Amino acid sequence: MKKNKILVTGGLGFIGSHTVVELLKEGYEVVIIDDLSNTRMEVLEGIKAISGVGPEFVKLDLKEKEKVRAFFKEHSIDGVIHFAASKAVGESVEEPLKYYENNIATLVYLLQSMAENKVSNFIFSSSCTVYGQADELPITENAPVKKAESPYGNTKQIGEEIIQDTTKVMDLKAIALRYFNPIGAHESAHIGELPLGVPQNLIPFVTQTAAGIRKELSVFGDDYPTQDGTAVRDYIHVVDLAQAHICALQRLLEGKNQAKMEFFNVGTGKGSSVLEVIKAFEEANGTKVNYKIADRREGDITAAYADTELANKELGWHAKLGLKDALSSAWKWQLKQ
Ligand code: WQD
C-alpha cells in the first residue's frame, strides 16, 4: 500500500524533530522543510540514528513564495504538519515585524501552494498562549481567545483565523493543536531541545544551571496567587506531544474530523509551579539547581493547565509520561551536549 507522504515544516526543530521520529515509526514517508535559522543539521543525524531511516530534507525559507510553489510541484504531499515559525515571546516584543513576516506570510504561502496542488490535510502548531490568562482552570477549547500579550501569541491567533477562513472556501481540513508547555527529550538523547543562545524557556535554563553552564536560575516571581507563589504551567513531555500530531493526522487522513477546522488542547491536565518543577528535577536527577527569586517577567500569566477531555475522546490520545520522565530525559539530553 502506498505510504502517505507528509511534509513537516520546521521538522529539525524541537517538536518537529520528535514528530518526524513518530511519523517514521508509524510508517509514513516524511519530507522536512527547514531554513536552519534556529536549529542545526545534526538534528537530522539524530533522527536517522533513532529511526534507522532518513527523512528527505529540503533547506528552504518559506518566505520565498516561488520556492514554496516549486516544492509542491516536485513533491506529491498527502498532509502537512506546520511547525516552522519564530517562537520566542520576548524577542517578538522587540521585533514584531520579523514575527509577523516569518509566522504569517509563510503560512499564507504554504496554504496557497497547498490549494494549487490539492493538498487538503493540515495540522497547525498553535499554543495555549491564545487563551492568555484563562478565567477558568483547567482550560477547555471553549475558553475565549483573549487579546494576545505578545506579537508571538498574536501570530498564533491570526494563524488560526487565516486557516479557519481558508477552510471555508478551499478543500482543506485542518486541526490546530494548542500546546501547553513542551519539555523533555527523546529517551535516546539523540534529539532534544536545542536553545541557541541564552534559553528563554524554563527547562533548558534549569538543565544548563544544573550543568554549571549558567550560574543560577532566576525564578520570575514568587508573589503569584498560587500554592507556593510561583507561576503554574502544564508541562507535557515532547514525545507525548509528538504522538498527538500522529493521532490528529490520522483523524484527517481517515476523514473522521467533525468540522473543517478543529482545535485541541494538548497538555497533561496537571499544573506544576516553578518551585515544584525545580524540586522534581532535583529528585529525578539527584542534582542541585541554584536559583534565586527575581521579579516577575513582563507578560507572564499566573497559571495555565489543560482540560484534555476533547483530545482524549476525539483523538484517542492521552499523555502517558509524567513530569519526572520529562525532567530526567531533559537532563540526559543536557549531559550529552
Ligand atoms: C514557564 C514558567 C516563567 C524561565 C512560552 C510561550 C508558549 C511556548 C512555551 C513556544 C513561567 C518561568 C521561565 C526562567 C522562570 N512558546 N521561568 N525562569 O512562558 O509558559 O510559554 O514558552 O513554544 O507559547 O508562551 O514558558 O518556559 O518561558 O516559562 O521562572 O528563566 O517558568 O515565568 O512561569 P511560557 P517558559
Short mmCIF file of C-alpha atoms in Angstrom, two decimals, residues 24-280:
data_model
loop_
_atom_site.label_atom_id
_atom_site.label_comp_id
_atom_site.label_asym_id
_atom_site.label_seq_id
_atom_site.Cartn_x
_atom_site.Cartn_y
_atom_site.Cartn_z
CA LEU A 24 8.67 7.40 10.59
CA LYS A 25 7.84 4.89 13.34
CA GLU A 26 4.24 4.80 12.05
CA GLY A 27 5.47 4.08 8.51
CA TYR A 28 4.83 7.47 6.95
CA GLU A 29 7.13 8.88 4.30
CA VAL A 30 8.46 12.22 5.55
CA VAL A 31 9.95 15.25 3.85
CA ILE A 32 11.25 18.07 6.07
CA ILE A 33 11.47 21.72 5.13
CA ASP A 34 13.61 23.82 7.46
CA ASP A 35 15.51 27.09 6.93
CA LEU A 36 18.03 26.15 9.68
CA SER A 37 17.57 29.63 11.24
CA ASN A 38 17.01 28.19 14.71
CA THR A 39 18.43 24.66 14.63
CA ARG A 40 21.40 22.64 13.40
CA MET A 41 21.84 19.96 10.71
CA GLU A 42 22.98 17.49 13.38
CA VAL A 43 19.30 17.12 14.35
CA LEU A 44 18.79 15.24 11.05
CA GLU A 45 21.57 12.82 12.11
CA GLY A 46 19.79 12.38 15.43
CA ILE A 47 16.53 11.49 13.67
CA LYS A 48 18.36 8.97 11.46
CA ALA A 49 20.13 7.45 14.50
CA ILE A 50 16.75 6.81 16.16
CA SER A 51 14.71 5.86 13.11
CA GLY A 52 17.24 3.94 11.07
CA VAL A 53 15.88 5.75 8.04
CA GLY A 54 16.47 9.30 6.98
CA PRO A 55 13.59 11.59 6.07
CA GLU A 56 14.12 13.66 2.95
CA PHE A 57 15.37 17.16 3.86
CA VAL A 58 14.96 20.37 1.86
CA LYS A 59 16.60 23.56 3.12
CA LEU A 60 14.06 26.22 2.24
CA ASP A 61 12.86 29.54 3.65
CA LEU A 62 9.06 29.56 3.48
CA LYS A 63 9.20 33.34 2.96
CA GLU A 64 10.41 32.57 -0.59
CA LYS A 65 6.99 32.10 -2.13
CA GLU A 66 8.15 30.87 -5.57
CA LYS A 67 10.37 28.23 -3.95
CA VAL A 68 7.43 27.04 -1.89
CA ARG A 69 5.34 26.70 -5.04
CA ALA A 70 8.14 24.83 -6.82
CA PHE A 71 8.46 22.45 -3.86
CA PHE A 72 4.81 21.42 -4.14
CA LYS A 73 5.17 20.86 -7.88
CA GLU A 74 8.05 18.48 -7.18
CA HIS A 75 6.53 16.50 -4.28
CA SER A 76 3.19 14.77 -4.06
CA ILE A 77 2.18 15.54 -0.46
CA ASP A 78 -0.74 13.90 1.41
CA GLY A 79 -0.61 16.09 4.50
CA VAL A 80 1.27 18.98 6.08
CA ILE A 81 2.31 19.45 9.71
CA HIS A 82 3.37 23.08 10.07
CA PHE A 83 5.84 23.88 12.87
CA ALA A 84 8.09 26.40 11.12
CA ALA A 85 7.77 29.73 12.96
CA SER A 86 9.68 32.06 15.26
CA LYS A 87 8.66 31.32 18.85
CA ALA A 88 10.46 33.49 21.40
CA VAL A 89 7.88 35.57 23.25
CA GLY A 90 10.36 38.23 24.42
CA GLU A 91 12.06 38.58 21.03
CA SER A 92 8.65 39.04 19.38
CA VAL A 93 8.05 42.14 21.51
CA GLU A 94 11.36 43.64 20.32
CA GLU A 95 10.97 42.57 16.65
CA PRO A 96 7.23 42.40 15.84
CA LEU A 97 7.65 42.71 12.06
CA LYS A 98 10.10 39.80 11.97
CA TYR A 99 7.41 37.71 13.69
CA TYR A 100 4.51 38.87 11.51
CA GLU A 101 6.51 38.24 8.34
CA ASN A 102 8.03 34.93 9.41
CA ASN A 103 4.93 33.46 11.04
CA ILE A 104 2.10 34.87 8.92
CA ALA A 105 3.40 35.41 5.37
CA THR A 106 4.88 31.91 5.36
CA LEU A 107 1.54 30.42 6.45
CA VAL A 108 -0.23 32.22 3.59
CA TYR A 109 2.31 30.99 1.01
CA LEU A 110 2.05 27.45 2.34
CA LEU A 111 -1.77 27.43 2.18
CA GLN A 112 -1.73 28.96 -1.32
CA SER A 113 0.60 26.23 -2.58
CA MET A 114 -1.49 23.56 -0.88
CA ALA A 115 -4.59 24.89 -2.61
CA GLU A 116 -2.86 24.93 -6.01
CA ASN A 117 -1.79 21.31 -5.56
CA LYS A 118 -4.96 19.99 -3.87
CA VAL A 119 -3.23 19.14 -0.59
CA SER A 120 -6.10 19.11 1.89
CA ASN A 121 -4.82 17.89 5.29
CA PHE A 122 -3.20 20.46 7.58
CA ILE A 123 -2.04 20.32 11.19
CA PHE A 124 -1.17 23.71 12.72
CA SER A 125 1.18 24.23 15.64
CA SER A 126 -0.77 26.54 17.93
CA SER A 127 -0.41 27.39 21.58
CA CYS A 128 -2.29 27.78 24.86
CA THR A 129 -0.96 31.33 24.64
CA VAL A 130 -4.11 32.17 22.67
CA TYR A 131 -6.10 31.93 25.92
CA GLY A 132 -3.98 34.48 27.77
CA GLN A 133 -4.84 34.15 31.47
CA ALA A 134 -7.96 31.99 31.22
CA ASP A 135 -10.80 32.84 33.59
CA GLU A 136 -11.35 29.18 34.48
CA LEU A 137 -8.93 26.30 35.05
CA PRO A 138 -8.47 23.69 33.66
CA ILE A 139 -8.71 25.36 30.24
CA THR A 140 -11.12 23.89 27.67
CA GLU A 141 -11.16 24.61 23.91
CA ASN A 142 -14.25 26.78 24.51
CA ALA A 143 -12.31 29.20 26.68
CA PRO A 144 -12.33 32.58 24.94
CA VAL A 145 -9.32 33.61 22.90
CA LYS A 146 -8.02 36.74 24.62
CA LYS A 147 -6.04 39.68 23.26
CA ALA A 148 -2.52 38.37 22.83
CA GLU A 149 0.11 39.67 25.26
CA SER A 150 2.87 39.41 22.62
CA PRO A 151 3.26 39.53 18.82
CA TYR A 152 4.27 35.85 19.05
CA GLY A 153 0.96 34.94 20.68
CA ASN A 154 -0.84 37.19 18.19
CA THR A 155 0.67 35.30 15.25
CA LYS A 156 -0.82 32.10 16.64
CA GLN A 157 -4.25 33.71 16.95
CA ILE A 158 -4.06 35.26 13.49
CA GLY A 159 -2.76 31.97 12.08
CA GLU A 160 -5.79 30.11 13.42
CA GLU A 161 -8.13 32.70 11.89
CA ILE A 162 -6.39 32.56 8.49
CA ILE A 163 -6.76 28.79 8.42
CA GLN A 164 -10.39 28.92 9.56
CA ASP A 165 -11.27 31.42 6.80
CA THR A 166 -9.42 29.33 4.21
CA THR A 167 -11.22 26.09 5.14
CA LYS A 168 -14.49 27.86 4.30
CA VAL A 169 -13.54 28.31 0.65
CA MET A 170 -10.91 25.64 -0.01
CA ASP A 171 -10.92 21.87 0.07
CA LEU A 172 -8.92 21.98 3.31
CA LYS A 173 -9.37 20.07 6.60
CA ALA A 174 -7.33 21.49 9.46
CA ILE A 175 -6.57 20.77 13.10
CA ALA A 176 -4.94 23.36 15.37
CA LEU A 177 -3.13 21.75 18.29
CA ARG A 178 -2.84 24.21 21.18
CA TYR A 179 0.29 23.10 23.02
CA PHE A 180 0.83 23.76 26.67
CA ASN A 181 4.49 23.66 27.73
CA PRO A 182 6.55 21.11 25.76
CA ILE A 183 9.60 19.79 27.66
CA GLY A 184 11.98 16.83 27.75
CA ALA A 185 13.73 14.85 25.02
CA HIS A 186 13.63 11.51 23.22
CA GLU A 187 14.79 8.71 25.56
CA SER A 188 17.74 8.01 23.26
CA ALA A 189 19.09 11.55 23.83
CA HIS A 190 19.79 11.71 20.09
CA ILE A 191 17.39 14.68 19.82
CA GLY A 192 16.12 17.24 22.31
CA GLU A 193 15.59 20.94 22.95
CA LEU A 194 18.41 22.97 21.39
CA PRO A 195 18.07 26.57 22.52
CA LEU A 196 20.69 28.59 20.63
CA GLY A 197 21.92 31.35 22.98
CA VAL A 198 20.51 32.12 26.43
CA PRO A 199 17.47 29.88 26.98
CA GLN A 200 14.15 31.74 27.26
CA ASN A 201 12.19 28.71 28.45
CA LEU A 202 12.35 27.31 31.97
CA ILE A 203 13.56 23.73 31.45
CA PRO A 204 16.63 24.41 29.28
CA PHE A 205 17.63 27.10 31.78
CA VAL A 206 17.21 24.59 34.63
CA THR A 207 19.30 21.92 32.89
CA GLN A 208 22.03 24.42 31.93
CA THR A 209 22.15 25.71 35.51
CA ALA A 210 22.39 22.17 36.90
CA ALA A 211 25.17 21.51 34.37
CA GLY A 212 27.07 24.61 35.54
CA ILE A 213 26.69 26.41 32.21
CA ARG A 214 24.51 29.09 33.87
CA LYS A 215 25.38 30.44 37.33
CA GLU A 216 21.84 30.41 38.70
CA LEU A 217 18.24 30.28 37.64
CA SER A 218 16.06 33.34 38.23
CA VAL A 219 12.58 32.34 39.33
CA PHE A 220 10.42 35.04 37.79
CA GLY A 221 8.22 35.99 40.74
CA ASP A 222 7.02 34.26 43.89
CA ASP A 223 4.07 36.55 44.61
CA TYR A 224 1.53 34.94 42.28
CA PRO A 225 -1.77 33.74 43.79
CA THR A 226 -0.70 30.06 43.57
CA GLN A 227 0.08 27.33 46.10
CA ASP A 228 3.69 28.49 46.55
CA GLY A 229 3.60 31.90 44.89
CA THR A 230 5.35 30.80 41.69
CA ALA A 231 3.58 30.53 38.34
CA VAL A 232 1.90 27.30 37.28
CA ARG A 233 2.12 25.64 33.86
CA ASP A 234 1.15 22.30 32.26
CA TYR A 235 4.47 20.69 31.29
CA ILE A 236 3.98 17.98 28.67
CA HIS A 237 6.65 15.51 27.51
CA VAL A 238 7.57 16.37 23.91
CA VAL A 239 7.20 12.70 22.88
CA ASP A 240 3.58 12.68 24.13
CA LEU A 241 3.04 15.91 22.24
CA ALA A 242 4.58 14.42 19.06
CA GLN A 243 2.22 11.46 19.28
CA ALA A 244 -0.77 13.81 19.48
CA HIS A 245 0.20 15.00 15.97
CA ILE A 246 0.05 11.43 14.66
CA CYS A 247 -3.45 11.00 16.12
CA ALA A 248 -4.57 14.31 14.60
CA LEU A 249 -3.10 13.43 11.19
CA GLN A 250 -4.78 10.02 11.18
CA ARG A 251 -8.10 11.70 12.04
CA LEU A 252 -7.81 13.90 8.94
CA LEU A 253 -6.48 11.20 6.59
CA GLU A 254 -9.36 8.91 7.63
CA GLY A 255 -11.88 11.75 7.26
CA LYS A 256 -13.02 11.44 10.88
CA ASN A 257 -12.95 15.19 11.53
CA GLN A 258 -16.31 16.63 12.66
CA ALA A 259 -15.67 20.09 11.22
CA LYS A 260 -13.40 21.57 8.56
CA MET A 261 -11.30 23.08 11.32
CA GLU A 262 -10.92 21.63 14.81
CA PHE A 263 -9.00 22.75 17.89
CA PHE A 264 -7.49 20.55 20.60
CA ASN A 265 -5.65 21.43 23.80
CA VAL A 266 -2.61 19.21 24.19
CA GLY A 267 -1.36 19.03 27.76
CA THR A 268 -1.22 16.63 30.69
CA GLY A 269 -4.12 18.25 32.53
CA LYS A 270 -1.84 18.80 35.54
CA GLY A 271 -0.35 22.13 36.64
CA SER A 272 3.10 22.43 38.25
CA SER A 273 4.64 25.56 39.81
CA VAL A 274 8.20 26.66 39.03
CA LEU A 275 9.35 25.62 42.51
CA GLU A 276 7.64 22.24 42.13
CA VAL A 277 9.47 21.75 38.82
CA ILE A 278 12.82 22.59 40.43
CA LYS A 279 12.12 20.12 43.27
CA ALA A 280 11.00 17.40 40.85
#
